[in-house]
mmCIF file of C-alpha atoms in Angstrom:
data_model
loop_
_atom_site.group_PDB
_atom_site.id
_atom_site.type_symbol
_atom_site.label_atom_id
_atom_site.label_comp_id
_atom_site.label_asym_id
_atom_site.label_seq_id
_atom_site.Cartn_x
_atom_site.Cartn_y
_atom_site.Cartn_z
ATOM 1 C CA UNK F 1 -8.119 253.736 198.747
ATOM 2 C CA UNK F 2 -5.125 254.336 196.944
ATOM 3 C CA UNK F 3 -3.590 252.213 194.199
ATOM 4 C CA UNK F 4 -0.084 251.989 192.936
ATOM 5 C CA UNK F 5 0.593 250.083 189.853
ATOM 6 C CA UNK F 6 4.435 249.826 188.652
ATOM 7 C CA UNK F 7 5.799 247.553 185.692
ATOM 8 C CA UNK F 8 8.970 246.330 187.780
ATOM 9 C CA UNK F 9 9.889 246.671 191.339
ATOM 10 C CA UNK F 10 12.740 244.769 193.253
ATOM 11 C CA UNK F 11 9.551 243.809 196.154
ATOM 12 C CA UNK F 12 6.190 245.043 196.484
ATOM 13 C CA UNK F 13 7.014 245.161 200.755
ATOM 14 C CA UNK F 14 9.727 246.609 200.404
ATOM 15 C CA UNK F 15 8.855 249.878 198.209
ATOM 16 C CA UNK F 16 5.664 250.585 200.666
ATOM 17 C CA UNK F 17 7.661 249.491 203.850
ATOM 18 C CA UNK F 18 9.805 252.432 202.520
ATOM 19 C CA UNK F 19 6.478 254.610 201.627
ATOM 20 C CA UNK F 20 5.306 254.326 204.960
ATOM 21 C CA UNK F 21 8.274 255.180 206.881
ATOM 22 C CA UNK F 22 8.280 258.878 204.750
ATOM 23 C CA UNK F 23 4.774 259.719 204.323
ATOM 24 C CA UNK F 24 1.691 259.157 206.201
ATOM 25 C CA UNK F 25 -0.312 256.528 204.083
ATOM 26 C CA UNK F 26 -3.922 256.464 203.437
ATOM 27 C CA UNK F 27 -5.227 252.653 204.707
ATOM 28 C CA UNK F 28 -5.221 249.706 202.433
ATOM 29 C CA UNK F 29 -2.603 251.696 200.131
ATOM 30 C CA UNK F 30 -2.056 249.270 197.536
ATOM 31 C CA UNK F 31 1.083 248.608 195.985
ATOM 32 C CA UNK F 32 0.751 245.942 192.438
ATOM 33 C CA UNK F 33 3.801 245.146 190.227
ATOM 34 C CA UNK F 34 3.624 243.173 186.757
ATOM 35 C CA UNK F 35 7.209 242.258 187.411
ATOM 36 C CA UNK F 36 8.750 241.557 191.083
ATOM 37 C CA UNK F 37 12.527 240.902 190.634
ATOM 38 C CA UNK F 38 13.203 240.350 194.238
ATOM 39 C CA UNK F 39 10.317 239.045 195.701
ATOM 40 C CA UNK F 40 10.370 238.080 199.441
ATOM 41 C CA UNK F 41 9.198 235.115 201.128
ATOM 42 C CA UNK F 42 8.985 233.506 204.751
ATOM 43 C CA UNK F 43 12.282 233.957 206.742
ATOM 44 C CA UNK F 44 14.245 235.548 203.979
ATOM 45 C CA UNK F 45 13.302 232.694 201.291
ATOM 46 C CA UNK F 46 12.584 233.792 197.454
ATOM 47 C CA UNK F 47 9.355 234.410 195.700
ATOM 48 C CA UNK F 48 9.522 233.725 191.678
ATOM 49 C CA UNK F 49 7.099 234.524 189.461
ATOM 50 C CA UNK F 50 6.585 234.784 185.558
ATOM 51 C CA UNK F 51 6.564 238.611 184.767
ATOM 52 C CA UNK F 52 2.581 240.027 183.819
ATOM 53 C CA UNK F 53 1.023 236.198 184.375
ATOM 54 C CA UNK F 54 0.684 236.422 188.270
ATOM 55 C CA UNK F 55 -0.975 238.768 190.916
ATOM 56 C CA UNK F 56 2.097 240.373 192.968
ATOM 57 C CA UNK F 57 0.328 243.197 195.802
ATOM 58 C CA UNK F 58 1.374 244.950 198.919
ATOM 59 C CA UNK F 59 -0.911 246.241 201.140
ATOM 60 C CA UNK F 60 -1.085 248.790 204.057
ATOM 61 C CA UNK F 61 -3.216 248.888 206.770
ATOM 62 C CA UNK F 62 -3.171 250.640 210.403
ATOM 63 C CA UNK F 63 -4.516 249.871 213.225
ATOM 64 C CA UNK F 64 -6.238 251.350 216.239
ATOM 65 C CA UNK F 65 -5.611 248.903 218.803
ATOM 66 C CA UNK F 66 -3.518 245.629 218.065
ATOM 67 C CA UNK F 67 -2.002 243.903 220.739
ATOM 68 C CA UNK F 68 1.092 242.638 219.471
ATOM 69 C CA UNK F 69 0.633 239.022 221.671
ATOM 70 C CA UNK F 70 -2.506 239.269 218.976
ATOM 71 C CA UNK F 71 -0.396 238.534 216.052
ATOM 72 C CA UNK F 72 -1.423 235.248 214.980
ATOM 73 C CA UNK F 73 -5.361 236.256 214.664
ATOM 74 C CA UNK F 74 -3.653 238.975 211.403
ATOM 75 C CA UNK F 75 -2.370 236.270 210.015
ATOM 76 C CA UNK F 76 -5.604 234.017 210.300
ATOM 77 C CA UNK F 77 -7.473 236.872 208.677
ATOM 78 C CA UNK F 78 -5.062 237.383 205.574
ATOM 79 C CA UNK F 79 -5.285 233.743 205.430
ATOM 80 C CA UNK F 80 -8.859 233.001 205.141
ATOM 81 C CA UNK F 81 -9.628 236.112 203.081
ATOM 82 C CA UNK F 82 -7.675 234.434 200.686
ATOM 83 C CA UNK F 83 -8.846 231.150 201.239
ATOM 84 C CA UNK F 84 -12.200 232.060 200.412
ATOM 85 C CA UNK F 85 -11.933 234.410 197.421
ATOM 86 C CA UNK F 86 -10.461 231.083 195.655
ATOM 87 C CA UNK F 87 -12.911 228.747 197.035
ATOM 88 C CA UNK F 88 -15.389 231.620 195.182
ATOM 89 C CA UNK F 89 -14.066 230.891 192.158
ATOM 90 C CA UNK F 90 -14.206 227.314 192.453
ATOM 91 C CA UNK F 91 -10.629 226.186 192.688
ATOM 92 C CA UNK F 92 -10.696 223.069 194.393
ATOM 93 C CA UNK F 93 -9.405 221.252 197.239
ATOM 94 C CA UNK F 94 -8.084 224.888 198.586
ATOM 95 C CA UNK F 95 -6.105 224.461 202.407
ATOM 96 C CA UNK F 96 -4.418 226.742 204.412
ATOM 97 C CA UNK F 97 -0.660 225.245 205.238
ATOM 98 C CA UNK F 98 0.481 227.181 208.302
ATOM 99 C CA UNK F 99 1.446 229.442 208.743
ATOM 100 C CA UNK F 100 0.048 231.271 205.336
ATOM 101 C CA UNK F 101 0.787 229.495 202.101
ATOM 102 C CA UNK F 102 -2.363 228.647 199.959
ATOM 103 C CA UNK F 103 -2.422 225.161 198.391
ATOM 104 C CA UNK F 104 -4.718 224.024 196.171
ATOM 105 C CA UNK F 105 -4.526 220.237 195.250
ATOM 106 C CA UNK F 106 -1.781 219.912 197.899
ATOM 107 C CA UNK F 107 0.383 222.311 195.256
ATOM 108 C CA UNK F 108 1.215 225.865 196.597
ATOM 109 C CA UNK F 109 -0.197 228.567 194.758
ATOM 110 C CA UNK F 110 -0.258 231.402 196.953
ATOM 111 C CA UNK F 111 2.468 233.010 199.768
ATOM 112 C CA UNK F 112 2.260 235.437 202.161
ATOM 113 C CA UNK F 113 4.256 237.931 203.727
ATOM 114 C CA UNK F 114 3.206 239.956 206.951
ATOM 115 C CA UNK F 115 5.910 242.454 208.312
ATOM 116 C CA UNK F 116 4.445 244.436 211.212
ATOM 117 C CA UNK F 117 5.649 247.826 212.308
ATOM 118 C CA UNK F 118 5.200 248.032 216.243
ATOM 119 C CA UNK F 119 4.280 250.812 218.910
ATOM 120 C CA UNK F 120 5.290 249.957 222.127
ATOM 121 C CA UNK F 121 2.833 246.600 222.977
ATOM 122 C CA UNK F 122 0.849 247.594 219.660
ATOM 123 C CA UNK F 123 1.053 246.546 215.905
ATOM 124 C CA UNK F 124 0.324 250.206 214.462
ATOM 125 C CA UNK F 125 0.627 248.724 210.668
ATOM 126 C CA UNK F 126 1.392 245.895 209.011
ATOM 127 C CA UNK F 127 2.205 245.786 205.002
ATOM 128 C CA UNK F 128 0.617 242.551 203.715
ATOM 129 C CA UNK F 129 2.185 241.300 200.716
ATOM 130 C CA UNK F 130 0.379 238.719 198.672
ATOM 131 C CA UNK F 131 1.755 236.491 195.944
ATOM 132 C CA UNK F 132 -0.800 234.521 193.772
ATOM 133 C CA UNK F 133 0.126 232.160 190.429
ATOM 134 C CA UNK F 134 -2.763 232.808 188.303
ATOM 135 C CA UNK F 135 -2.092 232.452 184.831
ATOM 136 C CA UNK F 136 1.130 231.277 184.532
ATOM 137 C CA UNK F 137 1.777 227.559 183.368
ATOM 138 C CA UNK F 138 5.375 226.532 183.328
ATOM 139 C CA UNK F 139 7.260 226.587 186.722
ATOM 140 C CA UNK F 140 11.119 226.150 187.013
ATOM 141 C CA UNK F 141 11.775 222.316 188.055
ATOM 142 C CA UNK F 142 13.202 223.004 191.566
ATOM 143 C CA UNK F 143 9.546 224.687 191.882
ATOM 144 C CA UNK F 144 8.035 220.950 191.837
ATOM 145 C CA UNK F 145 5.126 221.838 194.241
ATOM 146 C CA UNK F 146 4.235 225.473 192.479
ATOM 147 C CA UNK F 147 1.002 225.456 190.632
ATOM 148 C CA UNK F 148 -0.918 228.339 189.469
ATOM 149 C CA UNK F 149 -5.029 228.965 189.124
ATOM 150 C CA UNK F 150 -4.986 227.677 185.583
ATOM 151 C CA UNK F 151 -3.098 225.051 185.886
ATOM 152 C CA UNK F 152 -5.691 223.716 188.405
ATOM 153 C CA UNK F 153 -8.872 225.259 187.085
ATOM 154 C CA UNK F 154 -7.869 225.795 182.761
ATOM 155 C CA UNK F 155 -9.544 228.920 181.762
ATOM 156 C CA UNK F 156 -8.013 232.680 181.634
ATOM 157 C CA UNK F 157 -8.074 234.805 185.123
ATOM 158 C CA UNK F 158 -8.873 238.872 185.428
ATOM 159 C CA UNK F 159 -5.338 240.255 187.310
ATOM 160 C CA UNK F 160 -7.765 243.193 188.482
ATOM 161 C CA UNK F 161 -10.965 241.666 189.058
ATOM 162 C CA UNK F 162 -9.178 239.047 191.430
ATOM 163 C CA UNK F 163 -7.428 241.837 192.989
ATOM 164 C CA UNK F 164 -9.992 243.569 194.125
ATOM 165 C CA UNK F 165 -12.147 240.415 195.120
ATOM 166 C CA UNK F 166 -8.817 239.578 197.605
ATOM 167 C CA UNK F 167 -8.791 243.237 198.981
ATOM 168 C CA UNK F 168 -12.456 243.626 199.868
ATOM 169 C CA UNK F 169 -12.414 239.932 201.401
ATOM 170 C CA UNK F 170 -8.941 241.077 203.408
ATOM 171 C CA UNK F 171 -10.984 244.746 204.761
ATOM 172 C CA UNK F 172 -13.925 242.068 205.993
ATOM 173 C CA UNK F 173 -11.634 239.687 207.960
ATOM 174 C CA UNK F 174 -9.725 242.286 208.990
ATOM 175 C CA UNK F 175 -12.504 244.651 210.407
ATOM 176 C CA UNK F 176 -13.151 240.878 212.160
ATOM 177 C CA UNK F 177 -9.736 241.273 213.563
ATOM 178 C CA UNK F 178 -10.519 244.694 215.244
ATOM 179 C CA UNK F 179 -13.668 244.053 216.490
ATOM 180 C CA UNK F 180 -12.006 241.309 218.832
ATOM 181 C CA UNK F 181 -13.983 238.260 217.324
ATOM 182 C CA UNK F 182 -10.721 236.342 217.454
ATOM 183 C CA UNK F 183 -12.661 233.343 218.640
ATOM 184 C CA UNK F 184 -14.336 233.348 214.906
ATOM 185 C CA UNK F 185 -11.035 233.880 213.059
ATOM 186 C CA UNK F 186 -9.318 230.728 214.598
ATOM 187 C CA UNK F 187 -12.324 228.514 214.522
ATOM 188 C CA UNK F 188 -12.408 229.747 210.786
ATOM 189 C CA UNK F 189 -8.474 229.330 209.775
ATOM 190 C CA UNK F 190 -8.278 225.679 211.984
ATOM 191 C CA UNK F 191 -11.154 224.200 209.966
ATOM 192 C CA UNK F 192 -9.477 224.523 206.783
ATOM 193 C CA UNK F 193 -5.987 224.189 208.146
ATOM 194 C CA UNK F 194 -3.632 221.473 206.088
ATOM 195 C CA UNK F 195 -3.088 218.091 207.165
ATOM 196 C CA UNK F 196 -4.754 219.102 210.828
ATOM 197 C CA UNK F 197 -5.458 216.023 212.785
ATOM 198 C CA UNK F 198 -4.546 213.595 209.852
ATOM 199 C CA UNK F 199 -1.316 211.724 210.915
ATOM 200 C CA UNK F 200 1.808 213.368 209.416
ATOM 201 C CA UNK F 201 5.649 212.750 208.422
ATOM 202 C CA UNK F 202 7.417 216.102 209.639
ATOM 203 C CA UNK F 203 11.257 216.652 209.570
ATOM 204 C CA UNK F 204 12.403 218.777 211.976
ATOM 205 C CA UNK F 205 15.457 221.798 211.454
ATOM 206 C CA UNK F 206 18.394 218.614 212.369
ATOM 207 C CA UNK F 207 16.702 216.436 209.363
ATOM 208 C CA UNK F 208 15.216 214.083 212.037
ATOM 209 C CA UNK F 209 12.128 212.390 210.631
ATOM 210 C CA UNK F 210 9.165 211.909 212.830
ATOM 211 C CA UNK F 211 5.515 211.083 212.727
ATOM 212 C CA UNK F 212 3.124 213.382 214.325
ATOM 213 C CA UNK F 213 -0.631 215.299 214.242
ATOM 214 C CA UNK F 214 -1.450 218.596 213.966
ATOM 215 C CA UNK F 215 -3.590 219.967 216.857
ATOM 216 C CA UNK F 216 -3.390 223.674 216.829
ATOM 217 C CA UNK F 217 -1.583 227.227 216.821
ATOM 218 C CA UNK F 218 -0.259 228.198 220.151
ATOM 219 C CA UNK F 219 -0.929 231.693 221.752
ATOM 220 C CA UNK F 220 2.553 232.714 219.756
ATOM 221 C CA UNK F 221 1.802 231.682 216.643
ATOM 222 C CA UNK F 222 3.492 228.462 216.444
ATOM 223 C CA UNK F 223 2.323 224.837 215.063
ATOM 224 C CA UNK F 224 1.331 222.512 217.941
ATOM 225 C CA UNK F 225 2.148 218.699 217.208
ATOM 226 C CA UNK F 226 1.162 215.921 218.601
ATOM 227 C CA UNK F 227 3.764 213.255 218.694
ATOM 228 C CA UNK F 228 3.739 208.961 219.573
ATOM 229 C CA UNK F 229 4.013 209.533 223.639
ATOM 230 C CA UNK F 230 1.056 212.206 222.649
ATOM 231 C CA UNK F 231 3.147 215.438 224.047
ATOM 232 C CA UNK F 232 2.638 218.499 222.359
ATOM 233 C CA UNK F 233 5.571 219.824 220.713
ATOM 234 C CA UNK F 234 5.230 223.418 219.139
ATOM 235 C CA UNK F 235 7.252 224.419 216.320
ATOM 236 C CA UNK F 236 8.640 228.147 215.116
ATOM 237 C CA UNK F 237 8.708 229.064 211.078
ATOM 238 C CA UNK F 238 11.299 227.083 209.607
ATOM 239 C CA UNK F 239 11.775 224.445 212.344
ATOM 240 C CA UNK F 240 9.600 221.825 210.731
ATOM 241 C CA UNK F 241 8.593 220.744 207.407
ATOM 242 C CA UNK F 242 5.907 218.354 206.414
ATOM 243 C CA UNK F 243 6.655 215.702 203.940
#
């Protein structure tokens, strides 16, 4: 497995979106940055982060046979293996808000970002970049729901040992992914999914408020919401918010 380690890169994705398409990568290629000065989130939105305080990885990995209508079970796996190397080290009250950011203590303190290169029908790699606060403490104000490891759980955090607790914990979930156990995977990701079947306030993309229950993650990926008259409405990234 190969590791990369730079001091500043404009994104993590990016630089090994652009390794990939000129050289033929060994799996789980690593890419880890102490400074990211363009990160990438969800749907073009920005990732900030305190320069040598916070974990900032890329990773690469190919595939043998992905289905591309299979696209949701990769994210459940990058989800949960993250999910459970924090519940490891004890941070508490850790929930998955779909599609992929981590909370912990209903703050986020973890996003994801999955950006698939496809082969007809078939994913042939994705480059999984991960985003964790760890040890830093002060967040800008118009960051009111960032938090970081320390902030929840006060004591000093190992950039490397965490590292390579999230990419062993990613190979397992996602060897689960390509052995077709994606009946395991969802089970797994809906359990500890945020604010599932607990009545909810969403807003939708036209500002409309409504109340509403989560229920699931349709066969494309996107959240299924149970509203008053009890239809099922299902929602693409950006076209609800919870409140």
């Amino acid at each position: 497995m190969k590791r990369i380690k730079l001091s500043a890169i404009d994104s993590t994705n990016s630089f090994l979106k652009e390794m990939a398409s000129n050289s033929v990568l060994e799996n789980y290629t690593i890419v880890v940055t102490d400074s990211q000065v363009n990160g990438r989130g969800q749907q073009g939105s920005i990732w900030v982060s305190e320069p040598y305080k916070n974990l900032i990885f890329s990773v690469f990995v190919r595939f043998s046979d992905l289905d591309i209508s299979k696209r949701r079970y990769l994210n459940f796996a990058v989800s949960l293996a993250i999910y459970q190397v924090l519940t490891g080290l004890e941070i508490p009250k850790v929930t998955i808000k779909w599609p992929n950011d981590i909370l912990a203590v209903n703050k986020k303190i973890c996003g994801v970002l999955v950006e698939n290169s496809l082969k007809g029908a078939k994913i042939a790699s994705s480059v999984i970049g991960i985003g964790l606060n760890v040890n830093q403490t002060d967040f800008p104000a118009y960051l009111e729901k960032a938090s970081s490891l320390k902030l929840i759980r006060p004591k000093p955090y190992n950039l490397e040992e965490i590292l390579d607790l999230l990419v062993a914990k990613l190979k397992e979930k996602i060897a689960i992914l390509e052995s077709d156990n994606f009946e395991t995977l969802e089970k797994d990701y809906l359990q500890v999914l945020h604010k599932k079947n607990i009545p909810t306030m969403f807003k939708d993309s036209k500002n409309a408020l409504f109340m509403g229950v989560i229920r699931g993650i349709s066969i494309d990926g996107k959240l299924q919401v149970e509203v008053e008259d009890e239809t099922i409405l299902e929602f693409g990234i950006k076209e609800i918010s919870l409140l």
